mmCIF file with all atom_site columns, C-alpha atoms in Angstrom:
data_model
loop_
_atom_site.group_PDB
_atom_site.id
_atom_site.type_symbol
_atom_site.label_atom_id
_atom_site.label_alt_id
_atom_site.label_comp_id
_atom_site.label_asym_id
_atom_site.label_entity_id
_atom_site.label_seq_id
_atom_site.pdbx_PDB_ins_code
_atom_site.Cartn_x
_atom_site.Cartn_y
_atom_site.Cartn_z
_atom_site.occupancy
_atom_site.B_iso_or_equiv
_atom_site.pdbx_formal_charge
_atom_site.auth_seq_id
_atom_site.auth_comp_id
_atom_site.auth_asym_id
_atom_site.auth_atom_id
_atom_site.pdbx_PDB_model_num
ATOM 1   C CA . GLN B 1 1   ? 188.710 128.025 98.349  1.00 68.00 ? 24  GLN B CA 1
ATOM 2   C CA . LYS B 1 2   ? 186.813 128.801 101.310 1.00 74.00 ? 25  LYS B CA 1
ATOM 3   C CA . GLU B 1 3   ? 186.372 132.513 102.250 1.00 92.00 ? 26  GLU B CA 1
ATOM 4   C CA . VAL B 1 4   ? 187.315 131.758 105.965 1.00 96.00 ? 27  VAL B CA 1
ATOM 5   C CA . GLU B 1 5   ? 189.943 128.953 106.609 1.00 96.00 ? 28  GLU B CA 1
ATOM 6   C CA . GLN B 1 6   ? 190.557 127.371 109.839 1.00 97.00 ? 29  GLN B CA 1
ATOM 7   C CA . ASN B 1 7   ? 192.581 124.115 110.469 1.00 94.00 ? 30  ASN B CA 1
ATOM 8   C CA . SER B 1 8   ? 189.985 121.611 111.668 1.00 92.00 ? 31  SER B CA 1
ATOM 9   C CA . GLY B 1 9   ? 192.480 120.025 114.039 1.00 92.00 ? 32  GLY B CA 1
ATOM 10  C CA . PRO B 1 10  ? 191.950 118.495 116.549 1.00 96.00 ? 33  PRO B CA 1
ATOM 11  C CA . LEU B 1 11  ? 194.200 120.815 118.704 1.00 97.00 ? 34  LEU B CA 1
ATOM 12  C CA . SER B 1 12  ? 195.504 118.879 121.542 1.00 97.00 ? 35  SER B CA 1
ATOM 13  C CA . VAL B 1 13  ? 196.616 121.025 124.429 1.00 97.00 ? 36  VAL B CA 1
ATOM 14  C CA . PRO B 1 14  ? 197.485 119.983 128.156 1.00 98.00 ? 37  PRO B CA 1
ATOM 15  C CA . GLU B 1 15  ? 195.522 121.800 130.880 1.00 98.00 ? 38  GLU B CA 1
ATOM 16  C CA . GLY B 1 16  ? 196.963 125.126 131.858 1.00 98.00 ? 39  GLY B CA 1
ATOM 17  C CA . ALA B 1 17  ? 198.917 125.428 128.640 1.00 98.00 ? 40  ALA B CA 1
ATOM 18  C CA . ILE B 1 18  ? 198.033 127.984 125.965 1.00 98.00 ? 41  ILE B CA 1
ATOM 19  C CA . ALA B 1 19  ? 195.961 127.069 122.814 1.00 98.00 ? 42  ALA B CA 1
ATOM 20  C CA . SER B 1 20  ? 196.609 129.112 119.669 1.00 98.00 ? 43  SER B CA 1
ATOM 21  C CA . LEU B 1 21  ? 193.981 129.093 117.006 1.00 98.00 ? 44  LEU B CA 1
ATOM 22  C CA . ASN B 1 22  ? 194.355 130.724 113.329 1.00 97.00 ? 45  ASN B CA 1
ATOM 23  C CA . CYS B 1 23  ? 192.253 131.864 110.945 1.00 97.00 ? 46  CYS B CA 1
ATOM 24  C CA . THR B 1 24  ? 192.537 133.404 107.507 1.00 96.00 ? 47  THR B CA 1
ATOM 25  C CA . TYR B 1 25  ? 190.175 135.240 105.198 1.00 95.00 ? 48  TYR B CA 1
ATOM 26  C CA . SER B 1 26  ? 190.003 136.231 101.894 1.00 92.00 ? 49  SER B CA 1
ATOM 27  C CA . ASP B 1 27  ? 187.316 138.992 101.229 1.00 87.00 ? 50  ASP B CA 1
ATOM 28  C CA . ARG B 1 28  ? 189.289 142.160 101.775 1.00 85.00 ? 51  ARG B CA 1
ATOM 29  C CA . VAL B 1 29  ? 185.807 144.241 102.391 1.00 85.00 ? 52  VAL B CA 1
ATOM 30  C CA . SER B 1 30  ? 185.342 142.191 105.608 1.00 86.00 ? 53  SER B CA 1
ATOM 31  C CA . GLN B 1 31  ? 185.525 144.399 108.670 1.00 87.00 ? 54  GLN B CA 1
ATOM 32  C CA . SER B 1 32  ? 184.385 142.696 111.641 1.00 93.00 ? 55  SER B CA 1
ATOM 33  C CA . PHE B 1 33  ? 185.758 139.309 113.066 1.00 96.00 ? 56  PHE B CA 1
ATOM 34  C CA . PHE B 1 34  ? 184.256 137.025 115.533 1.00 97.00 ? 57  PHE B CA 1
ATOM 35  C CA . TRP B 1 35  ? 185.233 133.778 117.612 1.00 98.00 ? 58  TRP B CA 1
ATOM 36  C CA . TYR B 1 36  ? 182.162 131.621 118.534 1.00 98.00 ? 59  TYR B CA 1
ATOM 37  C CA . ARG B 1 37  ? 182.705 128.429 120.896 1.00 98.00 ? 60  ARG B CA 1
ATOM 38  C CA . GLN B 1 38  ? 180.359 125.500 119.942 1.00 98.00 ? 61  GLN B CA 1
ATOM 39  C CA . TYR B 1 39  ? 180.110 122.556 122.343 1.00 98.00 ? 62  TYR B CA 1
ATOM 40  C CA . SER B 1 40  ? 178.807 119.405 120.782 1.00 96.00 ? 63  SER B CA 1
ATOM 41  C CA . GLY B 1 41  ? 175.332 119.274 119.858 1.00 95.00 ? 64  GLY B CA 1
ATOM 42  C CA . LYS B 1 42  ? 174.849 123.144 121.164 1.00 96.00 ? 65  LYS B CA 1
ATOM 43  C CA . SER B 1 43  ? 174.721 126.341 119.111 1.00 97.00 ? 66  SER B CA 1
ATOM 44  C CA . PRO B 1 44  ? 177.576 128.653 118.502 1.00 98.00 ? 67  PRO B CA 1
ATOM 45  C CA . GLU B 1 45  ? 178.310 131.012 121.864 1.00 97.00 ? 68  GLU B CA 1
ATOM 46  C CA . LEU B 1 46  ? 180.257 134.412 121.118 1.00 97.00 ? 69  LEU B CA 1
ATOM 47  C CA . ILE B 1 47  ? 183.370 134.678 122.936 1.00 96.00 ? 70  ILE B CA 1
ATOM 48  C CA . MET B 1 48  ? 185.052 137.576 121.147 1.00 96.00 ? 71  MET B CA 1
ATOM 49  C CA . SER B 1 49  ? 184.714 140.303 118.380 1.00 96.00 ? 72  SER B CA 1
ATOM 50  C CA . ILE B 1 50  ? 187.281 142.280 117.090 1.00 96.00 ? 73  ILE B CA 1
ATOM 51  C CA . TYR B 1 51  ? 187.537 145.225 114.467 1.00 94.00 ? 74  TYR B CA 1
ATOM 52  C CA . SER B 1 52  ? 190.893 146.839 114.444 1.00 94.00 ? 75  SER B CA 1
ATOM 53  C CA . ASN B 1 53  ? 194.347 145.530 113.932 1.00 96.00 ? 76  ASN B CA 1
ATOM 54  C CA . GLY B 1 54  ? 195.930 144.622 116.882 1.00 96.00 ? 77  GLY B CA 1
ATOM 55  C CA . ASP B 1 55  ? 195.178 142.484 120.100 1.00 97.00 ? 78  ASP B CA 1
ATOM 56  C CA . LYS B 1 56  ? 192.070 142.411 122.308 1.00 97.00 ? 79  LYS B CA 1
ATOM 57  C CA . GLU B 1 57  ? 191.977 140.751 125.564 1.00 97.00 ? 80  GLU B CA 1
ATOM 58  C CA . ASP B 1 58  ? 188.992 139.431 127.537 1.00 96.00 ? 81  ASP B CA 1
ATOM 59  C CA . GLY B 1 59  ? 189.901 137.393 130.572 1.00 97.00 ? 82  GLY B CA 1
ATOM 60  C CA . ARG B 1 60  ? 191.626 134.404 129.244 1.00 98.00 ? 83  ARG B CA 1
ATOM 61  C CA . PHE B 1 61  ? 190.958 134.869 125.919 1.00 98.00 ? 84  PHE B CA 1
ATOM 62  C CA . THR B 1 62  ? 192.973 137.298 123.485 1.00 98.00 ? 85  THR B CA 1
ATOM 63  C CA . ALA B 1 63  ? 191.947 137.857 119.679 1.00 98.00 ? 86  ALA B CA 1
ATOM 64  C CA . GLN B 1 64  ? 194.294 139.163 117.662 1.00 98.00 ? 87  GLN B CA 1
ATOM 65  C CA . LEU B 1 65  ? 193.792 140.733 114.094 1.00 97.00 ? 88  LEU B CA 1
ATOM 66  C CA . ASN B 1 66  ? 196.015 141.582 111.197 1.00 96.00 ? 89  ASN B CA 1
ATOM 67  C CA . LYS B 1 67  ? 194.262 142.962 108.253 1.00 94.00 ? 90  LYS B CA 1
ATOM 68  C CA . ALA B 1 68  ? 197.187 143.249 105.898 1.00 94.00 ? 91  ALA B CA 1
ATOM 69  C CA . SER B 1 69  ? 197.778 139.646 106.197 1.00 94.00 ? 92  SER B CA 1
ATOM 70  C CA . GLN B 1 70  ? 193.863 138.994 106.229 1.00 94.00 ? 93  GLN B CA 1
ATOM 71  C CA . TYR B 1 71  ? 194.850 136.959 109.409 1.00 95.00 ? 94  TYR B CA 1
ATOM 72  C CA . VAL B 1 72  ? 192.691 136.575 112.905 1.00 97.00 ? 95  VAL B CA 1
ATOM 73  C CA . SER B 1 73  ? 194.028 134.469 115.709 1.00 98.00 ? 96  SER B CA 1
ATOM 74  C CA . LEU B 1 74  ? 192.730 133.351 119.225 1.00 98.00 ? 97  LEU B CA 1
ATOM 75  C CA . LEU B 1 75  ? 194.758 132.713 122.157 1.00 98.00 ? 98  LEU B CA 1
ATOM 76  C CA . ILE B 1 76  ? 193.378 130.684 125.145 1.00 98.00 ? 99  ILE B CA 1
ATOM 77  C CA . ARG B 1 77  ? 195.460 131.011 128.213 1.00 98.00 ? 100 ARG B CA 1
ATOM 78  C CA . ASP B 1 78  ? 195.353 128.464 131.084 1.00 98.00 ? 101 ASP B CA 1
ATOM 79  C CA . SER B 1 79  ? 193.304 126.013 128.908 1.00 98.00 ? 102 SER B CA 1
ATOM 80  C CA . GLN B 1 80  ? 190.879 124.299 131.194 1.00 97.00 ? 103 GLN B CA 1
ATOM 81  C CA . PRO B 1 81  ? 188.998 120.949 130.047 1.00 97.00 ? 104 PRO B CA 1
ATOM 82  C CA . SER B 1 82  ? 186.015 123.243 129.625 1.00 97.00 ? 105 SER B CA 1
ATOM 83  C CA . ASP B 1 83  ? 187.336 124.842 126.760 1.00 98.00 ? 106 ASP B CA 1
ATOM 84  C CA . SER B 1 84  ? 187.364 121.790 124.913 1.00 98.00 ? 107 SER B CA 1
ATOM 85  C CA . ALA B 1 85  ? 184.975 122.649 122.088 1.00 98.00 ? 108 ALA B CA 1
ATOM 86  C CA . THR B 1 86  ? 184.878 123.691 118.529 1.00 98.00 ? 109 THR B CA 1
ATOM 87  C CA . TYR B 1 87  ? 186.012 127.135 117.697 1.00 98.00 ? 110 TYR B CA 1
ATOM 88  C CA . LEU B 1 88  ? 184.272 129.203 114.793 1.00 98.00 ? 111 LEU B CA 1
ATOM 89  C CA . CYS B 1 89  ? 185.973 132.159 113.259 1.00 98.00 ? 112 CYS B CA 1
ATOM 90  C CA . ALA B 1 90  ? 183.597 134.460 111.406 1.00 97.00 ? 113 ALA B CA 1
ATOM 91  C CA . SER B 1 91  ? 184.225 137.475 109.352 1.00 96.00 ? 114 SER B CA 1
ATOM 92  C CA . GLY B 1 92  ? 181.477 140.071 108.795 1.00 92.00 ? 115 GLY B CA 1
ATOM 93  C CA . ALA B 1 93  ? 181.121 142.449 105.761 1.00 80.00 ? 116 ALA B CA 1
ATOM 94  C CA . ALA B 1 94  ? 178.886 146.014 105.819 1.00 69.00 ? 117 ALA B CA 1
ATOM 95  C CA . GLY B 1 95  ? 177.550 144.745 109.255 1.00 59.00 ? 118 GLY B CA 1
ATOM 96  C CA . ASN B 1 96  ? 175.384 142.034 107.916 1.00 84.00 ? 119 ASN B CA 1
ATOM 97  C CA . LYS B 1 97  ? 175.734 138.210 107.169 1.00 92.00 ? 120 LYS B CA 1
ATOM 98  C CA . LEU B 1 98  ? 178.605 136.281 108.775 1.00 95.00 ? 121 LEU B CA 1
ATOM 99  C CA . THR B 1 99  ? 180.937 133.973 107.336 1.00 96.00 ? 122 THR B CA 1
ATOM 100 C CA . PHE B 1 100 ? 182.090 131.048 109.137 1.00 97.00 ? 123 PHE B CA 1
ATOM 101 C CA . GLY B 1 101 ? 185.000 128.999 108.680 1.00 97.00 ? 124 GLY B CA 1
ATOM 102 C CA . GLY B 1 102 ? 184.813 125.112 109.112 1.00 97.00 ? 125 GLY B CA 1
ATOM 103 C CA . GLY B 1 103 ? 185.839 125.346 112.934 1.00 97.00 ? 126 GLY B CA 1
ATOM 104 C CA . THR B 1 104 ? 188.813 124.102 114.874 1.00 98.00 ? 127 THR B CA 1
ATOM 105 C CA . ARG B 1 105 ? 188.281 121.511 117.361 1.00 98.00 ? 128 ARG B CA 1
ATOM 106 C CA . VAL B 1 106 ? 189.953 121.924 120.484 1.00 98.00 ? 129 VAL B CA 1
ATOM 107 C CA . LEU B 1 107 ? 190.977 119.004 123.265 1.00 98.00 ? 130 LEU B CA 1
ATOM 108 C CA . VAL B 1 108 ? 192.331 120.186 126.405 1.00 98.00 ? 131 VAL B CA 1
ATOM 109 C CA . LYS B 1 109 ? 193.460 117.119 128.373 1.00 96.00 ? 132 LYS B CA 1
ATOM 110 C CA . PRO B 1 110 ? 193.814 117.073 131.880 1.00 92.00 ? 133 PRO B CA 1
ATOM 111 C CA . GLY P 2 1   ? 167.045 138.639 129.560 1.00 56.00 ? 23  GLY P CA 1
ATOM 112 C CA . ALA P 2 2   ? 165.759 135.617 127.599 1.00 83.00 ? 24  ALA P CA 1
ATOM 113 C CA . GLY P 2 3   ? 167.802 134.490 124.724 1.00 94.00 ? 25  GLY P CA 1
ATOM 114 C CA . VAL P 2 4   ? 166.718 133.805 121.215 1.00 97.00 ? 26  VAL P CA 1
ATOM 115 C CA . SER P 2 5   ? 164.461 130.872 121.315 1.00 97.00 ? 27  SER P CA 1
ATOM 116 C CA . GLN P 2 6   ? 163.661 128.371 118.436 1.00 98.00 ? 28  GLN P CA 1
ATOM 117 C CA . SER P 2 7   ? 160.972 125.567 117.929 1.00 98.00 ? 29  SER P CA 1
ATOM 118 C CA . PRO P 2 8   ? 160.734 122.632 117.260 1.00 98.00 ? 30  PRO P CA 1
ATOM 119 C CA . ARG P 2 9   ? 164.019 121.678 118.654 1.00 98.00 ? 31  ARG P CA 1
ATOM 120 C CA . TYR P 2 10  ? 164.074 118.564 116.795 1.00 98.00 ? 32  TYR P CA 1
ATOM 121 C CA . LYS P 2 11  ? 162.064 117.813 113.484 1.00 98.00 ? 33  LYS P CA 1
ATOM 122 C CA . VAL P 2 12  ? 162.147 114.518 111.665 1.00 98.00 ? 34  VAL P CA 1
ATOM 123 C CA . ALA P 2 13  ? 160.318 114.887 108.258 1.00 98.00 ? 35  ALA P CA 1
ATOM 124 C CA . LYS P 2 14  ? 159.691 112.394 105.376 1.00 98.00 ? 36  LYS P CA 1
ATOM 125 C CA . ARG P 2 15  ? 160.840 113.373 102.207 1.00 98.00 ? 37  ARG P CA 1
ATOM 126 C CA . GLY P 2 16  ? 158.617 115.431 100.145 1.00 98.00 ? 38  GLY P CA 1
ATOM 127 C CA . GLN P 2 17  ? 157.028 116.888 103.282 1.00 98.00 ? 39  GLN P CA 1
ATOM 128 C CA . ASP P 2 18  ? 156.772 120.734 103.992 1.00 98.00 ? 40  ASP P CA 1
ATOM 129 C CA . VAL P 2 19  ? 158.169 121.852 107.379 1.00 98.00 ? 41  VAL P CA 1
ATOM 130 C CA . ALA P 2 20  ? 158.075 125.092 109.338 1.00 98.00 ? 42  ALA P CA 1
ATOM 131 C CA . LEU P 2 21  ? 160.810 126.316 111.470 1.00 98.00 ? 43  LEU P CA 1
ATOM 132 C CA . ARG P 2 22  ? 160.029 128.981 114.162 1.00 98.00 ? 44  ARG P CA 1
ATOM 133 C CA . CYS P 2 23  ? 162.353 131.709 115.745 1.00 98.00 ? 45  CYS P CA 1
ATOM 134 C CA . ASP P 2 24  ? 161.756 134.129 118.543 1.00 97.00 ? 46  ASP P CA 1
ATOM 135 C CA . PRO P 2 25  ? 164.358 136.775 118.644 1.00 97.00 ? 47  PRO P CA 1
ATOM 136 C CA . ILE P 2 26  ? 165.916 138.561 121.794 1.00 94.00 ? 48  ILE P CA 1
ATOM 137 C CA . SER P 2 27  ? 163.152 141.444 122.597 1.00 92.00 ? 49  SER P CA 1
ATOM 138 C CA . GLY P 2 28  ? 164.585 144.716 120.687 1.00 90.00 ? 50  GLY P CA 1
ATOM 139 C CA . HIS P 2 29  ? 166.855 142.960 118.174 1.00 93.00 ? 51  HIS P CA 1
ATOM 140 C CA . VAL P 2 30  ? 165.858 144.446 115.090 1.00 93.00 ? 52  VAL P CA 1
ATOM 141 C CA . SER P 2 31  ? 168.077 142.348 112.865 1.00 95.00 ? 53  SER P CA 1
ATOM 142 C CA . LEU P 2 32  ? 167.299 138.641 112.385 1.00 97.00 ? 54  LEU P CA 1
ATOM 143 C CA . PHE P 2 33  ? 169.394 135.768 110.453 1.00 97.00 ? 55  PHE P CA 1
ATOM 144 C CA . TRP P 2 34  ? 168.920 132.164 109.350 1.00 98.00 ? 56  TRP P CA 1
ATOM 145 C CA . TYR P 2 35  ? 172.067 130.080 109.111 1.00 98.00 ? 57  TYR P CA 1
ATOM 146 C CA . GLN P 2 36  ? 172.033 126.412 108.173 1.00 98.00 ? 58  GLN P CA 1
ATOM 147 C CA . GLN P 2 37  ? 174.622 124.393 109.743 1.00 98.00 ? 59  GLN P CA 1
ATOM 148 C CA . ALA P 2 38  ? 175.533 120.814 108.701 1.00 97.00 ? 60  ALA P CA 1
ATOM 149 C CA . LEU P 2 39  ? 177.125 118.270 110.560 1.00 95.00 ? 61  LEU P CA 1
ATOM 150 C CA . GLY P 2 40  ? 181.034 118.890 111.078 1.00 94.00 ? 62  GLY P CA 1
ATOM 151 C CA . GLN P 2 41  ? 180.723 122.196 109.173 1.00 96.00 ? 63  GLN P CA 1
ATOM 152 C CA . GLY P 2 42  ? 180.653 125.805 109.920 1.00 97.00 ? 64  GLY P CA 1
ATOM 153 C CA . PRO P 2 43  ? 177.127 127.659 109.716 1.00 98.00 ? 65  PRO P CA 1
ATOM 154 C CA . GLU P 2 44  ? 176.278 128.660 106.310 1.00 97.00 ? 66  GLU P CA 1
ATOM 155 C CA . PHE P 2 45  ? 174.012 131.934 106.179 1.00 97.00 ? 67  PHE P CA 1
ATOM 156 C CA . LEU P 2 46  ? 170.517 131.592 104.691 1.00 98.00 ? 68  LEU P CA 1
ATOM 157 C CA . THR P 2 47  ? 168.626 134.987 104.937 1.00 97.00 ? 69  THR P CA 1
ATOM 158 C CA . TYR P 2 48  ? 168.483 138.241 106.842 1.00 95.00 ? 70  TYR P CA 1
ATOM 159 C CA . PHE P 2 49  ? 165.685 140.641 108.088 1.00 96.00 ? 71  PHE P CA 1
ATOM 160 C CA . GLN P 2 50  ? 165.443 144.002 109.412 1.00 95.00 ? 72  GLN P CA 1
ATOM 161 C CA . ASN P 2 51  ? 162.232 144.434 111.208 1.00 95.00 ? 73  ASN P CA 1
ATOM 162 C CA . GLU P 2 52  ? 159.919 142.673 108.573 1.00 96.00 ? 74  GLU P CA 1
ATOM 163 C CA . ALA P 2 53  ? 161.934 143.668 105.718 1.00 96.00 ? 75  ALA P CA 1
ATOM 164 C CA . GLN P 2 54  ? 163.665 140.654 104.303 1.00 97.00 ? 76  GLN P CA 1
ATOM 165 C CA . LEU P 2 55  ? 166.991 142.550 103.206 1.00 94.00 ? 77  LEU P CA 1
ATOM 166 C CA . ASP P 2 56  ? 169.246 139.471 101.615 1.00 94.00 ? 78  ASP P CA 1
ATOM 167 C CA . LYS P 2 57  ? 168.124 135.960 100.766 1.00 95.00 ? 79  LYS P CA 1
ATOM 168 C CA . SER P 2 58  ? 171.215 135.315 98.550  1.00 94.00 ? 80  SER P CA 1
ATOM 169 C CA . GLY P 2 59  ? 171.800 132.220 100.852 1.00 95.00 ? 81  GLY P CA 1
ATOM 170 C CA . LEU P 2 60  ? 168.645 130.290 100.227 1.00 97.00 ? 82  LEU P CA 1
ATOM 171 C CA . PRO P 2 61  ? 169.599 127.137 98.393  1.00 96.00 ? 83  PRO P CA 1
ATOM 172 C CA . SER P 2 62  ? 166.539 126.662 96.360  1.00 95.00 ? 84  SER P CA 1
ATOM 173 C CA . ASP P 2 63  ? 162.996 128.254 95.577  1.00 96.00 ? 85  ASP P CA 1
ATOM 174 C CA . ARG P 2 64  ? 161.775 125.363 98.061  1.00 98.00 ? 86  ARG P CA 1
ATOM 175 C CA . PHE P 2 65  ? 163.209 127.632 100.848 1.00 98.00 ? 87  PHE P CA 1
ATOM 176 C CA . PHE P 2 66  ? 161.136 130.339 102.180 1.00 97.00 ? 88  PHE P CA 1
ATOM 177 C CA . ALA P 2 67  ? 161.358 132.818 105.008 1.00 98.00 ? 89  ALA P CA 1
ATOM 178 C CA . GLU P 2 68  ? 159.195 135.549 106.628 1.00 98.00 ? 90  GLU P CA 1
ATOM 179 C CA . ARG P 2 69  ? 159.140 137.791 109.543 1.00 97.00 ? 91  ARG P CA 1
ATOM 180 C CA . PRO P 2 70  ? 155.640 139.751 108.993 1.00 96.00 ? 92  PRO P CA 1
ATOM 181 C CA . GLU P 2 71  ? 155.458 141.773 112.067 1.00 94.00 ? 93  GLU P CA 1
ATOM 182 C CA . GLY P 2 72  ? 159.072 142.301 112.608 1.00 93.00 ? 94  GLY P CA 1
ATOM 183 C CA . SER P 2 73  ? 159.618 139.786 115.552 1.00 95.00 ? 95  SER P CA 1
ATOM 184 C CA . VAL P 2 74  ? 158.889 136.330 115.277 1.00 97.00 ? 96  VAL P CA 1
ATOM 185 C CA . SER P 2 75  ? 160.410 134.514 112.120 1.00 98.00 ? 97  SER P CA 1
ATOM 186 C CA . THR P 2 76  ? 159.421 131.279 110.229 1.00 98.00 ? 98  THR P CA 1
ATOM 187 C CA . LEU P 2 77  ? 161.511 129.384 107.816 1.00 98.00 ? 99  LEU P CA 1
ATOM 188 C CA . LYS P 2 78  ? 159.924 127.277 105.657 1.00 98.00 ? 100 LYS P CA 1
ATOM 189 C CA . ILE P 2 79  ? 161.014 124.385 103.641 1.00 98.00 ? 101 ILE P CA 1
ATOM 190 C CA . GLN P 2 80  ? 158.784 122.580 101.019 1.00 98.00 ? 102 GLN P CA 1
ATOM 191 C CA . ARG P 2 81  ? 158.958 119.475 99.570  1.00 98.00 ? 103 ARG P CA 1
ATOM 192 C CA . THR P 2 82  ? 161.910 118.371 101.899 1.00 98.00 ? 104 THR P CA 1
ATOM 193 C CA . GLN P 2 83  ? 164.937 116.262 100.504 1.00 98.00 ? 105 GLN P CA 1
ATOM 194 C CA . GLN P 2 84  ? 167.624 114.351 102.404 1.00 97.00 ? 106 GLN P CA 1
ATOM 195 C CA . GLU P 2 85  ? 170.095 116.836 101.864 1.00 97.00 ? 107 GLU P CA 1
ATOM 196 C CA . ASP P 2 86  ? 168.041 119.434 103.814 1.00 98.00 ? 108 ASP P CA 1
ATOM 197 C CA . SER P 2 87  ? 168.889 117.497 106.766 1.00 98.00 ? 109 SER P CA 1
ATOM 198 C CA . ALA P 2 88  ? 170.764 120.005 108.949 1.00 98.00 ? 110 ALA P CA 1
ATOM 199 C CA . VAL P 2 89  ? 170.735 122.040 112.233 1.00 98.00 ? 111 VAL P CA 1
ATOM 200 C CA . TYR P 2 90  ? 168.876 125.673 111.385 1.00 98.00 ? 112 TYR P CA 1
ATOM 201 C CA . LEU P 2 91  ? 170.174 128.291 113.429 1.00 98.00 ? 113 LEU P CA 1
ATOM 202 C CA . CYS P 2 92  ? 168.371 131.677 114.079 1.00 98.00 ? 114 CYS P CA 1
ATOM 203 C CA . ALA P 2 93  ? 170.581 134.698 115.380 1.00 97.00 ? 115 ALA P CA 1
ATOM 204 C CA . SER P 2 94  ? 169.431 138.282 116.425 1.00 96.00 ? 116 SER P CA 1
ATOM 205 C CA . ARG P 2 95  ? 171.351 141.300 116.513 1.00 94.00 ? 117 ARG P CA 1
ATOM 206 C CA . VAL P 2 96  ? 170.866 145.035 118.093 1.00 90.00 ? 118 VAL P CA 1
ATOM 207 C CA . ILE P 2 97  ? 170.731 147.628 115.681 1.00 84.00 ? 119 ILE P CA 1
ATOM 208 C CA . GLY P 2 98  ? 174.099 149.584 115.402 1.00 83.00 ? 120 GLY P CA 1
ATOM 209 C CA . TYR P 2 99  ? 176.157 146.531 116.832 1.00 87.00 ? 121 TYR P CA 1
ATOM 210 C CA . ASN P 2 100 ? 177.661 143.688 114.744 1.00 89.00 ? 122 ASN P CA 1
ATOM 211 C CA . GLU P 2 101 ? 177.518 140.921 117.095 1.00 93.00 ? 123 GLU P CA 1
ATOM 212 C CA . GLN P 2 102 ? 175.190 138.171 116.452 1.00 95.00 ? 124 GLN P CA 1
ATOM 213 C CA . PHE P 2 103 ? 173.588 136.006 119.246 1.00 96.00 ? 125 PHE P CA 1
ATOM 214 C CA . PHE P 2 104 ? 172.313 132.603 118.242 1.00 98.00 ? 126 PHE P CA 1
ATOM 215 C CA . GLY P 2 105 ? 169.424 130.283 119.252 1.00 98.00 ? 127 GLY P CA 1
ATOM 216 C CA . PRO P 2 106 ? 169.484 126.693 120.295 1.00 98.00 ? 128 PRO P CA 1
ATOM 217 C CA . GLY P 2 107 ? 168.973 125.882 116.860 1.00 98.00 ? 129 GLY P CA 1
ATOM 218 C CA . THR P 2 108 ? 166.388 123.351 115.055 1.00 98.00 ? 130 THR P CA 1
ATOM 219 C CA . ARG P 2 109 ? 167.889 119.899 114.123 1.00 98.00 ? 131 ARG P CA 1
ATOM 220 C CA . LEU P 2 110 ? 165.890 119.084 111.021 1.00 98.00 ? 132 LEU P CA 1
ATOM 221 C CA . THR P 2 111 ? 166.355 115.093 109.973 1.00 98.00 ? 133 THR P CA 1
ATOM 222 C CA . VAL P 2 112 ? 164.753 114.096 106.648 1.00 98.00 ? 134 VAL P CA 1
ATOM 223 C CA . LEU P 2 113 ? 163.994 110.430 106.032 1.00 96.00 ? 135 LEU P CA 1
#
C-alpha cells in the first residue's frame, strides 16, 4: 500500500462544474498537506497547502483536511479548460521530505 | 524573483556513463530537495540538504547516486554508471526555513540508452 493514494483518473468534468479530487494517506505523523498541479511535460506547481482540520479556500480552490479519517480533498469550482492537468497530493512529516501520490488526471471539457 | 533553475533541461546518456545534474535554488532558500519522477508517477524523494549539510539521503536508490551542496547554494546530483532504469525526470525543490512549502524547478529529463 502506498503512503499517499489517489485515484489516477481521468476525472472528466464539464466546463463550469466542480471538480472533486480525493487523497488518503497512511502515515499518522504527517502534519502538512499540499496540492500541486502538473501540466504535461512541466514541473509541479504548488496551488494549496493545508495544516489544520477543516476547509481552506483560495480563489476557485478549496482544500479540505480530515486527520481522523486521514483524508485530504481538493475542490475546483467553475472548472476551466486550463485546469486540465494532473493534480498531485503530497504529505509532509516533520517539515521535511514530501511523499506524493501518483496524481489524478483532470480533463475539463468545454 | 527568479525561481529554481536546473540544468541541463534534457540529458541523453549511454548506459554506463556518468552524469551530473545541477540545481540552483531560489535565493535565500536554505533547504534543497531532490526528487525523481518516473513517467506517469508522482515524484519520489531522493535527498535533502539544509545549507551544505545533507540531512537525509534515505531516498537515494543505490550507491551510484551521490548529491552535494558544498557551499550551501548550488547542488549537484551525480549518477555514476547510469542504467536504463535511471531514466526519469529529476526535480529539484527549495524551501525557505520556517516554512513547509517547497517550490520546484523545471526538472532535468534524463534518458539512458
